[in-house]
Amino acid sequence: MNEPTCWNCKLPGHNASACSNEAVCRLCSRPGHLAKDCASKDNIDTRLCNNCHRPGHLAADCKNEMTCNNCRKPGHMAKECRNTPVCNTCNQRGHISRDCFPSHTRSGRSLSTQSYLDAPYCRNCDQVGHLTRECRGAFVCDTCGGRGHSAVECPSDPISLRGRYRR
């Protein structure tokens, strides 16, 4: 069984419900603020649409056909994909973001942190490249750490867990 990774601080060994560390922004990877408060969030020139994976617009405004979050081709979802993956950090085929080195470049220039962090993100397995609803892994509850259900469906009584964990 894999060690849990906290989606709050991005460190292994615990779930967000047991996290006492400062939150890390998923947009800029800096501690001290959340994505909703990030100064980098409005720079859509470098952001890729989560629907078609093209720059210049967001998924809410997308008029293009939805593409797979693994290979970026239309017609199927990532959980059904058997094609070579495309990295959300450097846009090169053959590896995924967690295996991408900072030396990878796109169009001869380094890719911004923004493009990487605006890629689809799974809170279940803490990986970039797919959404939680497309995750192939078993769900891990952020409340109790159990497998097979999410925090929303947790059978544990949230009131009894209060005060047990520091945030």
Tab-separated table of N, CA and C in Angstrom:
chain	number	residue	atom	x	y	z
A	1	MET	N	0.839	-1.178	0.000
A	1	MET	CA	0.000	0.000	0.000
A	1	MET	C	0.887	1.245	0.000
A	2	ASN	N	0.534	2.221	-0.818
A	2	ASN	CA	1.299	3.464	-0.902
A	2	ASN	C	1.093	4.323	0.332
A	3	GLU	N	2.152	5.021	0.709
A	3	GLU	CA	2.078	5.955	1.826
A	3	GLU	C	1.223	7.147	1.393
A	4	PRO	N	0.307	7.619	2.235
A	4	PRO	CA	-0.525	8.761	1.831
A	4	PRO	C	0.306	10.024	1.669
A	5	THR	N	-0.139	10.884	0.768
A	5	THR	CA	0.492	12.186	0.574
A	5	THR	C	-0.557	13.249	0.855
A	6	CYS	N	-0.205	14.202	1.656
A	6	CYS	CA	-1.122	15.268	2.050
A	6	CYS	C	-1.311	16.261	0.907
A	7	TRP	N	-2.554	16.567	0.537
A	7	TRP	CA	-2.776	17.567	-0.517
A	7	TRP	C	-2.725	18.984	0.040
A	8	ASN	N	-2.633	19.143	1.344
A	8	ASN	CA	-2.506	20.468	1.949
A	8	ASN	C	-1.066	20.980	1.868
A	9	CYS	N	-0.109	20.159	2.315
A	9	CYS	CA	1.297	20.587	2.341
A	9	CYS	C	2.166	19.836	1.342
A	10	LYS	N	1.606	18.832	0.664
A	10	LYS	CA	2.284	18.034	-0.361
A	10	LYS	C	3.365	17.111	0.194
A	11	LEU	N	3.384	16.870	1.487
A	11	LEU	CA	4.379	15.990	2.091
A	11	LEU	C	3.786	14.607	2.318
A	12	PRO	N	4.599	13.550	2.179
A	12	PRO	CA	4.107	12.193	2.402
A	12	PRO	C	3.980	11.877	3.893
A	13	GLY	N	3.232	10.835	4.194
A	13	GLY	CA	3.171	10.323	5.551
A	13	GLY	C	1.920	10.655	6.327
A	14	HIS	N	1.070	11.508	5.785
A	14	HIS	CA	-0.171	11.845	6.476
A	14	HIS	C	-1.193	12.374	5.476
A	15	ASN	N	-2.440	12.441	5.910
A	15	ASN	CA	-3.524	13.006	5.109
A	15	ASN	C	-3.765	14.447	5.534
A	16	ALA	N	-4.494	15.176	4.721
A	16	ALA	CA	-4.762	16.587	5.010
A	16	ALA	C	-5.483	16.769	6.340
A	17	SER	N	-6.330	15.820	6.696
A	17	SER	CA	-7.066	15.949	7.955
A	17	SER	C	-6.144	15.904	9.169
A	18	ALA	N	-4.954	15.327	9.008
A	18	ALA	CA	-3.993	15.235	10.114
A	18	ALA	C	-2.841	16.219	9.948
A	19	CYS	N	-2.970	17.165	9.039
A	19	CYS	CA	-1.865	18.067	8.711
A	19	CYS	C	-1.810	19.269	9.650
A	20	SER	N	-0.622	19.505	10.184
A	20	SER	CA	-0.418	20.691	11.021
A	20	SER	C	0.503	21.690	10.324
A	21	ASN	N	0.880	21.391	9.087
A	21	ASN	CA	1.777	22.258	8.323
A	21	ASN	C	1.012	23.363	7.606
A	22	GLU	N	1.747	24.381	7.203
A	22	GLU	CA	1.173	25.477	6.442
A	22	GLU	C	0.793	24.973	5.046
A	23	ALA	N	-0.344	25.429	4.529
A	23	ALA	CA	-0.798	25.019	3.205
A	23	ALA	C	0.154	25.516	2.126
A	24	VAL	N	0.255	24.725	1.037
A	24	VAL	CA	1.071	25.090	-0.115
A	24	VAL	C	0.132	25.359	-1.281
A	25	CYS	N	0.279	26.499	-1.929
A	25	CYS	CA	-0.556	26.881	-3.065
A	25	CYS	C	-0.325	25.920	-4.226
A	26	ARG	N	-1.396	25.404	-4.821
A	26	ARG	CA	-1.237	24.475	-5.938
A	26	ARG	C	-0.956	25.192	-7.260
A	27	LEU	N	-1.055	26.524	-7.281
A	27	LEU	CA	-0.742	27.276	-8.494
A	27	LEU	C	0.737	27.629	-8.592
A	28	CYS	N	1.306	28.131	-7.506
A	28	CYS	CA	2.699	28.597	-7.563
A	28	CYS	C	3.652	27.759	-6.721
A	29	SER	N	3.132	26.781	-5.991
A	29	SER	CA	3.922	25.886	-5.129
A	29	SER	C	4.604	26.595	-3.974
A	30	ARG	N	4.128	27.758	-3.598
A	30	ARG	CA	4.709	28.479	-2.463
A	30	ARG	C	3.783	28.355	-1.256
A	31	PRO	N	4.368	28.234	-0.060
A	31	PRO	CA	3.533	28.152	1.138
A	31	PRO	C	2.982	29.519	1.531
A	32	GLY	N	1.972	29.504	2.366
A	32	GLY	CA	1.476	30.746	2.947
A	32	GLY	C	0.180	31.270	2.376
A	33	HIS	N	-0.298	30.690	1.298
A	33	HIS	CA	-1.579	31.120	0.739
A	33	HIS	C	-2.191	29.976	-0.056
A	34	LEU	N	-3.468	30.093	-0.348
A	34	LEU	CA	-4.191	29.101	-1.138
A	34	LEU	C	-4.313	29.582	-2.580
A	35	ALA	N	-4.668	28.689	-3.476
A	35	ALA	CA	-4.787	29.023	-4.895
A	35	ALA	C	-5.750	30.187	-5.129
A	36	LYS	N	-6.835	30.245	-4.373
A	36	LYS	CA	-7.815	31.326	-4.566
A	36	LYS	C	-7.236	32.702	-4.257
A	37	ASP	N	-6.157	32.750	-3.475
A	37	ASP	CA	-5.522	34.015	-3.109
A	37	ASP	C	-4.205	34.252	-3.845
A	38	CYS	N	-3.862	33.391	-4.790
A	38	CYS	CA	-2.563	33.459	-5.465
A	38	CYS	C	-2.500	34.619	-6.463
A	39	ALA	N	-1.405	35.352	-6.413
A	39	ALA	CA	-1.197	36.471	-7.340
A	39	ALA	C	-0.997	35.982	-8.765
A	40	SER	N	-0.628	34.719	-8.961
A	40	SER	CA	-0.370	34.167	-10.292
A	40	SER	C	-1.625	33.665	-10.986
A	41	LYS	N	-2.754	33.610	-10.291
A	41	LYS	CA	-3.928	32.925	-10.837
A	41	LYS	C	-4.559	33.585	-12.052
A	42	ASP	N	-4.342	34.872	-12.260
A	42	ASP	CA	-5.015	35.569	-13.353
A	42	ASP	C	-4.228	35.628	-14.653
A	43	ASN	N	-3.066	35.051	-14.701
A	43	ASN	CA	-2.239	35.085	-15.902
A	43	ASN	C	-2.641	33.944	-16.835
A	44	ILE	N	-3.731	34.128	-17.610
A	44	ILE	CA	-4.243	33.034	-18.436
A	44	ILE	C	-3.452	32.824	-19.723
A	45	ASP	N	-2.503	33.701	-20.045
A	45	ASP	CA	-1.695	33.480	-21.241
A	45	ASP	C	-0.864	32.213	-21.126
A	46	THR	N	-0.454	31.853	-19.933
A	46	THR	CA	0.376	30.667	-19.744
A	46	THR	C	-0.428	29.465	-19.284
A	47	ARG	N	-1.701	29.659	-18.979
A	47	ARG	CA	-2.523	28.560	-18.493
A	47	ARG	C	-3.074	27.754	-19.658
A	48	LEU	N	-3.223	26.453	-19.458
A	48	LEU	CA	-3.825	25.595	-20.463
A	48	LEU	C	-5.251	25.272	-20.040
A	49	CYS	N	-6.134	25.234	-21.009
A	49	CYS	CA	-7.516	24.857	-20.761
A	49	CYS	C	-7.556	23.405	-20.278
A	50	ASN	N	-8.308	23.122	-19.229
A	50	ASN	CA	-8.428	21.757	-18.712
A	50	ASN	C	-9.322	20.881	-19.581
A	51	ASN	N	-9.960	21.464	-20.589
A	51	ASN	CA	-10.830	20.714	-21.482
A	51	ASN	C	-10.099	20.277	-22.755
A	52	CYS	N	-9.428	21.226	-23.428
A	52	CYS	CA	-8.777	20.924	-24.713
A	52	CYS	C	-7.254	21.019	-24.656
A	53	HIS	N	-6.709	21.462	-23.531
A	53	HIS	CA	-5.258	21.578	-23.314
A	53	HIS	C	-4.586	22.576	-24.246
A	54	ARG	N	-5.313	23.632	-24.612
A	54	ARG	CA	-4.744	24.714	-25.423
A	54	ARG	C	-4.683	25.980	-24.575
A	55	PRO	N	-3.700	26.854	-24.829
A	55	PRO	CA	-3.582	28.082	-24.038
A	55	PRO	C	-4.564	29.160	-24.496
A	56	GLY	N	-4.730	30.182	-23.656
A	56	GLY	CA	-5.487	31.367	-24.044
A	56	GLY	C	-6.912	31.437	-23.557
A	57	HIS	N	-7.424	30.356	-23.003
A	57	HIS	CA	-8.776	30.373	-22.457
A	57	HIS	C	-8.863	29.312	-21.366
A	58	LEU	N	-9.935	29.363	-20.611
A	58	LEU	CA	-10.163	28.396	-19.547
A	58	LEU	C	-11.280	27.445	-19.948
A	59	ALA	N	-11.405	26.333	-19.240
A	59	ALA	CA	-12.389	25.307	-19.581
A	59	ALA	C	-13.813	25.854	-19.613
A	60	ALA	N	-14.132	26.786	-18.739
A	60	ALA	CA	-15.485	27.358	-18.704
A	60	ALA	C	-15.836	28.081	-20.002
A	61	ASP	N	-14.822	28.560	-20.724
A	61	ASP	CA	-15.039	29.288	-21.978
A	61	ASP	C	-14.699	28.452	-23.207
A	62	CYS	N	-14.377	27.188	-23.030
A	62	CYS	CA	-13.893	26.347	-24.128
A	62	CYS	C	-15.024	25.918	-25.055
A	63	LYS	N	-14.765	26.059	-26.363
A	63	LYS	CA	-15.721	25.630	-27.374
A	63	LYS	C	-15.172	24.438	-28.165
A	64	ASN	N	-14.002	23.950	-27.776
A	64	ASN	CA	-13.361	22.829	-28.458
A	64	ASN	C	-13.825	21.498	-27.877
A	65	GLU	N	-13.581	20.427	-28.638
A	65	GLU	CA	-13.915	19.089	-28.170
A	65	GLU	C	-13.012	18.710	-26.996
A	66	MET	N	-13.579	18.026	-26.013
A	66	MET	CA	-12.813	17.598	-24.847
A	66	MET	C	-11.759	16.578	-25.267
A	67	THR	N	-10.576	16.698	-24.680
A	67	THR	CA	-9.502	15.760	-24.987
A	67	THR	C	-9.104	14.985	-23.739
A	68	CYS	N	-8.461	13.861	-23.959
A	68	CYS	CA	-7.991	12.987	-22.885
A	68	CYS	C	-6.911	13.695	-22.068
A	69	ASN	N	-6.961	13.583	-20.754
A	69	ASN	CA	-5.962	14.202	-19.890
A	69	ASN	C	-4.633	13.458	-19.884
A	70	ASN	N	-4.574	12.292	-20.509
A	70	ASN	CA	-3.323	11.547	-20.587
A	70	ASN	C	-2.585	11.837	-21.892
A	71	CYS	N	-3.271	11.674	-23.033
A	71	CYS	CA	-2.608	11.809	-24.334
A	71	CYS	C	-3.031	13.060	-25.103
A	72	ARG	N	-4.063	13.749	-24.616
A	72	ARG	CA	-4.598	14.976	-25.218
A	72	ARG	C	-5.288	14.756	-26.560
A	73	LYS	N	-5.695	13.545	-26.838
A	73	LYS	CA	-6.448	13.245	-28.054
A	73	LYS	C	-7.924	13.129	-27.695
A	74	PRO	N	-8.811	13.513	-28.625
A	74	PRO	CA	-10.247	13.431	-28.344
A	74	PRO	C	-10.770	12.004	-28.459
A	75	GLY	N	-11.959	11.791	-27.932
A	75	GLY	CA	-12.654	10.530	-28.145
A	75	GLY	C	-12.633	9.555	-26.985
A	76	HIS	N	-11.896	9.833	-25.953
A	76	HIS	CA	-11.856	8.934	-24.801
A	76	HIS	C	-11.384	9.680	-23.559
A	77	MET	N	-11.552	9.050	-22.409
A	77	MET	CA	-11.131	9.625	-21.130
A	77	MET	C	-9.796	8.998	-20.716
A	78	ALA	N	-9.111	9.639	-19.803
A	78	ALA	CA	-7.799	9.172	-19.350
A	78	ALA	C	-7.856	7.765	-18.767
A	79	LYS	N	-8.927	7.425	-18.056
A	79	LYS	CA	-8.994	6.102	-17.438
A	79	LYS	C	-9.081	4.983	-18.475
A	80	GLU	N	-9.443	5.309	-19.731
A	80	GLU	CA	-9.521	4.329	-20.810
A	80	GLU	C	-8.315	4.399	-21.738
A	81	CYS	N	-7.417	5.339	-21.511
A	81	CYS	CA	-6.335	5.639	-22.450
A	81	CYS	C	-5.216	4.604	-22.424
A	82	ARG	N	-4.776	4.210	-23.608
A	82	ARG	CA	-3.648	3.289	-23.769
A	82	ARG	C	-2.518	3.953	-24.559
A	83	ASN	N	-2.644	5.257	-24.838
A	83	ASN	CA	-1.654	5.985	-25.633
A	83	ASN	C	-0.502	6.489	-24.772
A	84	THR	N	0.565	6.916	-25.432
A	84	THR	CA	1.712	7.507	-24.749
A	84	THR	C	1.280	8.806	-24.085
A	85	PRO	N	1.633	9.009	-22.812
A	85	PRO	CA	1.211	10.238	-22.132
A	85	PRO	C	1.941	11.475	-22.632
A	86	VAL	N	1.306	12.629	-22.444
A	86	VAL	CA	1.908	13.928	-22.735
A	86	VAL	C	2.094	14.630	-21.394
A	87	CYS	N	3.288	15.144	-21.169
A	87	CYS	CA	3.609	15.815	-19.914
A	87	CYS	C	2.902	17.166	-19.832
A	88	ASN	N	2.264	17.441	-18.715
A	88	ASN	CA	1.588	18.720	-18.510
A	88	ASN	C	2.549	19.834	-18.145
A	89	THR	N	3.800	19.504	-17.873
A	89	THR	CA	4.794	20.519	-17.550
A	89	THR	C	5.467	21.053	-18.802
A	90	CYS	N	5.965	20.145	-19.656
A	90	CYS	CA	6.744	20.573	-20.819
A	90	CYS	C	6.061	20.292	-22.152
A	91	ASN	N	4.898	19.635	-22.130
A	91	ASN	CA	4.141	19.288	-23.338
A	91	ASN	C	4.842	18.286	-24.241
A	92	GLN	N	5.791	17.538	-23.735
A	92	GLN	CA	6.458	16.514	-24.534
A	92	GLN	C	5.842	15.153	-24.243
A	93	ARG	N	5.816	14.295	-25.277
A	93	ARG	CA	5.289	12.937	-25.117
A	93	ARG	C	6.317	12.041	-24.440
A	94	GLY	N	5.815	11.012	-23.772
A	94	GLY	CA	6.699	9.982	-23.254
A	94	GLY	C	6.914	9.989	-21.756
A	95	HIS	N	6.457	10.998	-21.067
A	95	HIS	CA	6.561	11.016	-19.604
A	95	HIS	C	5.434	11.875	-19.039
A	96	ILE	N	5.237	11.775	-17.734
A	96	ILE	CA	4.216	12.580	-17.068
A	96	ILE	C	4.888	13.613	-16.173
A	97	SER	N	4.116	14.536	-15.660
A	97	SER	CA	4.653	15.678	-14.917
A	97	SER	C	5.535	15.293	-13.748
A	98	ARG	N	5.153	14.264	-12.990
A	98	ARG	CA	5.959	13.917	-11.818
A	98	ARG	C	7.343	13.409	-12.203
A	99	ASP	N	7.522	12.992	-13.474
A	99	ASP	CA	8.824	12.528	-13.951
A	99	ASP	C	9.544	13.573	-14.790
A	100	CYS	N	8.991	14.775	-14.879
A	100	CYS	CA	9.563	15.823	-15.721
A	100	CYS	C	10.692	16.545	-14.999
A	101	PHE	N	11.756	16.803	-15.721
A	101	PHE	CA	12.884	17.538	-15.170
A	101	PHE	C	12.754	19.002	-15.566
A	102	PRO	N	13.217	19.923	-14.730
A	102	PRO	CA	13.127	21.352	-15.044
A	102	PRO	C	13.820	21.735	-16.344
A	103	SER	N	14.730	20.900	-16.838
A	103	SER	CA	15.450	21.234	-18.065
A	103	SER	C	14.600	21.074	-19.318
A	104	HIS	N	13.453	20.390	-19.219
A	104	HIS	CA	12.577	20.273	-20.382
A	104	HIS	C	12.081	21.659	-20.760
A	105	THR	N	12.016	21.918	-22.036
A	105	THR	CA	11.551	23.223	-22.489
A	105	THR	C	10.490	23.067	-23.556
A	106	ARG	N	9.761	24.138	-23.793
A	106	ARG	CA	8.766	24.171	-24.862
A	106	ARG	C	9.075	25.402	-25.693
A	107	SER	N	9.164	25.260	-26.983
A	107	SER	CA	9.442	26.368	-27.904
A	107	SER	C	10.721	27.101	-27.525
A	108	GLY	N	11.698	26.363	-27.023
A	108	GLY	CA	12.985	26.947	-26.701
A	108	GLY	C	13.028	27.761	-25.427
A	109	ARG	N	11.940	27.780	-24.660
A	109	ARG	CA	11.958	28.533	-23.408
A	109	ARG	C	11.447	27.637	-22.286
A	110	SER	N	11.881	27.910	-21.104
A	110	SER	CA	11.429	27.129	-19.957
A	110	SER	C	9.949	27.371	-19.732
A	111	LEU	N	9.265	26.341	-19.356
A	111	LEU	CA	7.841	26.453	-19.088
A	111	LEU	C	7.632	27.039	-17.700
A	112	SER	N	6.667	27.901	-17.564
A	112	SER	CA	6.414	28.529	-16.268
A	112	SER	C	5.790	27.538	-15.296
A	113	THR	N	5.963	27.817	-14.044
A	113	THR	CA	5.329	27.021	-13.000
A	113	THR	C	3.821	27.066	-13.162
A	114	GLN	N	3.304	28.186	-13.642
A	114	GLN	CA	1.862	28.359	-13.802
A	114	GLN	C	1.270	27.286	-14.716
A	115	SER	N	1.898	27.022	-15.866
A	115	SER	CA	1.364	26.038	-16.800
A	115	SER	C	1.303	24.663	-16.168
A	116	TYR	N	2.334	24.320	-15.413
A	116	TYR	CA	2.372	23.027	-14.738
A	116	TYR	C	1.265	22.928	-13.698
A	117	LEU	N	1.111	23.959	-12.914
A	117	LEU	CA	0.191	23.892	-11.795
A	117	LEU	C	-1.257	24.124	-12.183
A	118	ASP	N	-1.516	24.602	-13.388
A	118	ASP	CA	-2.885	24.737	-13.853
A	118	ASP	C	-3.366	23.476	-14.556
A	119	ALA	N	-2.493	22.491	-14.669
A	119	ALA	CA	-2.858	21.225	-15.284
A	119	ALA	C	-3.860	20.505	-14.377
A	120	PRO	N	-4.627	19.569	-14.933
A	120	PRO	CA	-5.568	18.818	-14.102
A	120	PRO	C	-4.842	18.177	-12.927
A	121	TYR	N	-5.454	18.209	-11.753
A	121	TYR	CA	-4.822	17.723	-10.532
A	121	TYR	C	-5.779	16.795	-9.790
A	122	CYS	N	-5.282	15.644	-9.413
A	122	CYS	CA	-6.080	14.664	-8.684
A	122	CYS	C	-5.787	14.760	-7.195
A	123	ARG	N	-6.804	15.023	-6.414
A	123	ARG	CA	-6.624	15.099	-4.960
A	123	ARG	C	-6.636	13.722	-4.324
A	124	ASN	N	-7.006	12.698	-5.076
A	124	ASN	CA	-7.006	11.351	-4.523
A	124	ASN	C	-5.589	10.786	-4.460
A	125	CYS	N	-4.873	10.836	-5.583
A	125	CYS	CA	-3.519	10.268	-5.616
A	125	CYS	C	-2.440	11.343	-5.597
A	126	ASP	N	-2.840	12.610	-5.554
A	126	ASP	CA	-1.926	13.753	-5.479
A	126	ASP	C	-1.009	13.834	-6.698
A	127	GLN	N	-1.542	13.500	-7.865
A	127	GLN	CA	-0.759	13.562	-9.093
A	127	GLN	C	-1.382	14.555	-10.064
A	128	VAL	N	-0.545	15.143	-10.885
A	128	VAL	CA	-0.983	16.048	-11.934
A	128	VAL	C	-1.203	15.224	-13.193
A	129	GLY	N	-2.191	15.590	-13.987
A	129	GLY	CA	-2.415	14.919	-15.258
A	129	GLY	C	-3.801	14.339	-15.406
A	130	HIS	N	-4.536	14.220	-14.321
A	130	HIS	CA	-5.915	13.752	-14.398
A	130	HIS	C	-6.696	14.327	-13.222
A	131	LEU	N	-7.999	14.280	-13.345
A	131	LEU	CA	-8.874	14.767	-12.287
A	131	LEU	C	-9.230	13.623	-11.348
A	132	THR	N	-9.701	13.946	-10.177
A	132	THR	CA	-10.066	12.936	-9.187
A	132	THR	C	-11.080	11.955	-9.764
A	133	ARG	N	-12.060	12.453	-10.509
A	133	ARG	CA	-13.095	11.564	-11.052
A	133	ARG	C	-12.545	10.583	-12.083
A	134	GLU	N	-11.335	10.836	-12.619
A	134	GLU	CA	-10.720	9.950	-13.598
A	134	GLU	C	-9.634	9.066	-12.987
A	135	CYS	N	-9.441	9.150	-11.683
A	135	CYS	CA	-8.349	8.443	-11.018
A	135	CYS	C	-8.561	6.933	-11.054
A	136	ARG	N	-7.497	6.211	-11.381
A	136	ARG	CA	-7.544	4.753	-11.413
A	136	ARG	C	-7.254	4.143	-10.044
A	137	GLY	N	-6.736	4.946	-9.131
A	137	GLY	CA	-6.393	4.453	-7.795
A	137	GLY	C	-7.608	4.387	-6.886
A	138	ALA	N	-7.490	3.599	-5.818
A	138	ALA	CA	-8.562	3.512	-4.830
A	138	ALA	C	-8.632	4.827	-4.060
A	139	PHE	N	-9.836	5.286	-3.783
A	139	PHE	CA	-9.995	6.538	-3.054
A	139	PHE	C	-9.450	6.404	-1.637
A	140	VAL	N	-8.775	7.447	-1.184
A	140	VAL	CA	-8.272	7.520	0.185
A	140	VAL	C	-8.963	8.702	0.854
A	141	CYS	N	-9.604	8.442	1.967
A	141	CYS	CA	-10.352	9.472	2.685
A	141	CYS	C	-9.402	10.414	3.410
A	142	ASP	N	-9.599	11.727	3.228
A	142	ASP	CA	-8.777	12.721	3.912
A	142	ASP	C	-9.203	12.914	5.366
A	143	THR	N	-10.336	12.370	5.750
A	143	THR	CA	-10.795	12.498	7.130
A	143	THR	C	-10.240	11.379	8.008
A	144	CYS	N	-10.442	10.120	7.569
A	144	CYS	CA	-10.029	8.999	8.417
A	144	CYS	C	-8.846	8.218	7.859
A	145	GLY	N	-8.461	8.474	6.612
A	145	GLY	CA	-7.348	7.753	5.997
A	145	GLY	C	-7.746	6.406	5.429
A	146	GLY	N	-9.025	6.057	5.515
A	146	GLY	CA	-9.496	4.779	4.998
A	146	GLY	C	-9.539	4.764	3.476
A	147	ARG	N	-9.537	3.568	2.894
A	147	ARG	CA	-9.582	3.416	1.444
A	147	ARG	C	-11.002	3.100	0.990
A	148	GLY	N	-11.318	3.526	-0.231
A	148	GLY	CA	-12.585	3.170	-0.847
A	148	GLY	C	-13.689	4.200	-0.714
A	149	HIS	N	-13.435	5.295	-0.012
A	149	HIS	CA	-14.436	6.357	0.091
A	149	HIS	C	-13.728	7.701	0.227
A	150	SER	N	-14.458	8.769	-0.086
A	150	SER	CA	-13.907	10.121	0.039
A	150	SER	C	-14.344	10.722	1.372
A	151	ALA	N	-13.801	11.889	1.705
A	151	ALA	CA	-14.142	12.553	2.962
A	151	ALA	C	-15.634	12.879	3.029
A	152	VAL	N	-16.237	13.190	1.886
A	152	VAL	CA	-17.668	13.511	1.852
A	152	VAL	C	-18.505	12.304	2.263
A	153	GLU	N	-18.029	11.095	1.920
A	153	GLU	CA	-18.767	9.869	2.212
A	153	GLU	C	-18.274	9.172	3.476
A	154	CYS	N	-17.406	9.806	4.244
A	154	CYS	CA	-16.754	9.174	5.389
A	154	CYS	C	-17.765	8.712	6.441
A	155	PRO	N	-17.673	7.441	6.847
A	155	PRO	CA	-18.588	6.942	7.874
A	155	PRO	C	-18.230	7.431	9.280
A	156	SER	N	-17.028	7.973	9.451
A	156	SER	CA	-16.630	8.494	10.761
A	156	SER	C	-17.430	9.746	11.085
A	157	ASP	N	-17.714	9.948	12.338
A	157	ASP	CA	-18.452	11.130	12.771
A	157	ASP	C	-17.496	12.314	12.828
A	158	PRO	N	-17.640	13.319	11.941
A	158	PRO	CA	-16.722	14.460	11.934
A	158	PRO	C	-16.662	15.191	13.275
A	159	ILE	N	-17.754	15.207	14.017
A	159	ILE	CA	-17.766	15.900	15.303
A	159	ILE	C	-16.830	15.205	16.284
A	160	SER	N	-16.790	13.873	16.240
A	160	SER	CA	-15.915	13.147	17.159
A	160	SER	C	-14.449	13.304	16.794
A	161	LEU	N	-14.158	13.715	15.567
A	161	LEU	CA	-12.773	13.891	15.141
A	161	LEU	C	-12.260	15.293	15.423
A	162	ARG	N	-13.143	16.231	15.732
A	162	ARG	CA	-12.711	17.603	15.997
A	162	ARG	C	-11.783	17.642	17.197
A	163	GLY	N	-10.765	18.463	17.111
A	163	GLY	CA	-9.815	18.591	18.201
A	163	GLY	C	-8.770	17.500	18.203
A	164	ARG	N	-8.998	16.435	17.444
A	164	ARG	CA	-8.050	15.333	17.367
A	164	ARG	C	-6.867	15.700	16.492
A	165	TYR	N	-7.124	16.529	15.493
A	165	TYR	CA	-6.080	16.944	14.563
A	165	TYR	C	-5.924	18.445	14.618
A	166	ARG	N	-4.703	18.888	14.483
A	166	ARG	CA	-4.453	20.326	14.394
A	166	ARG	C	-4.353	20.697	12.938
A	167	ARG	N	-4.858	21.837	12.559
A	167	ARG	CA	-4.745	22.316	11.184
A	167	ARG	C	-3.813	23.444	11.116
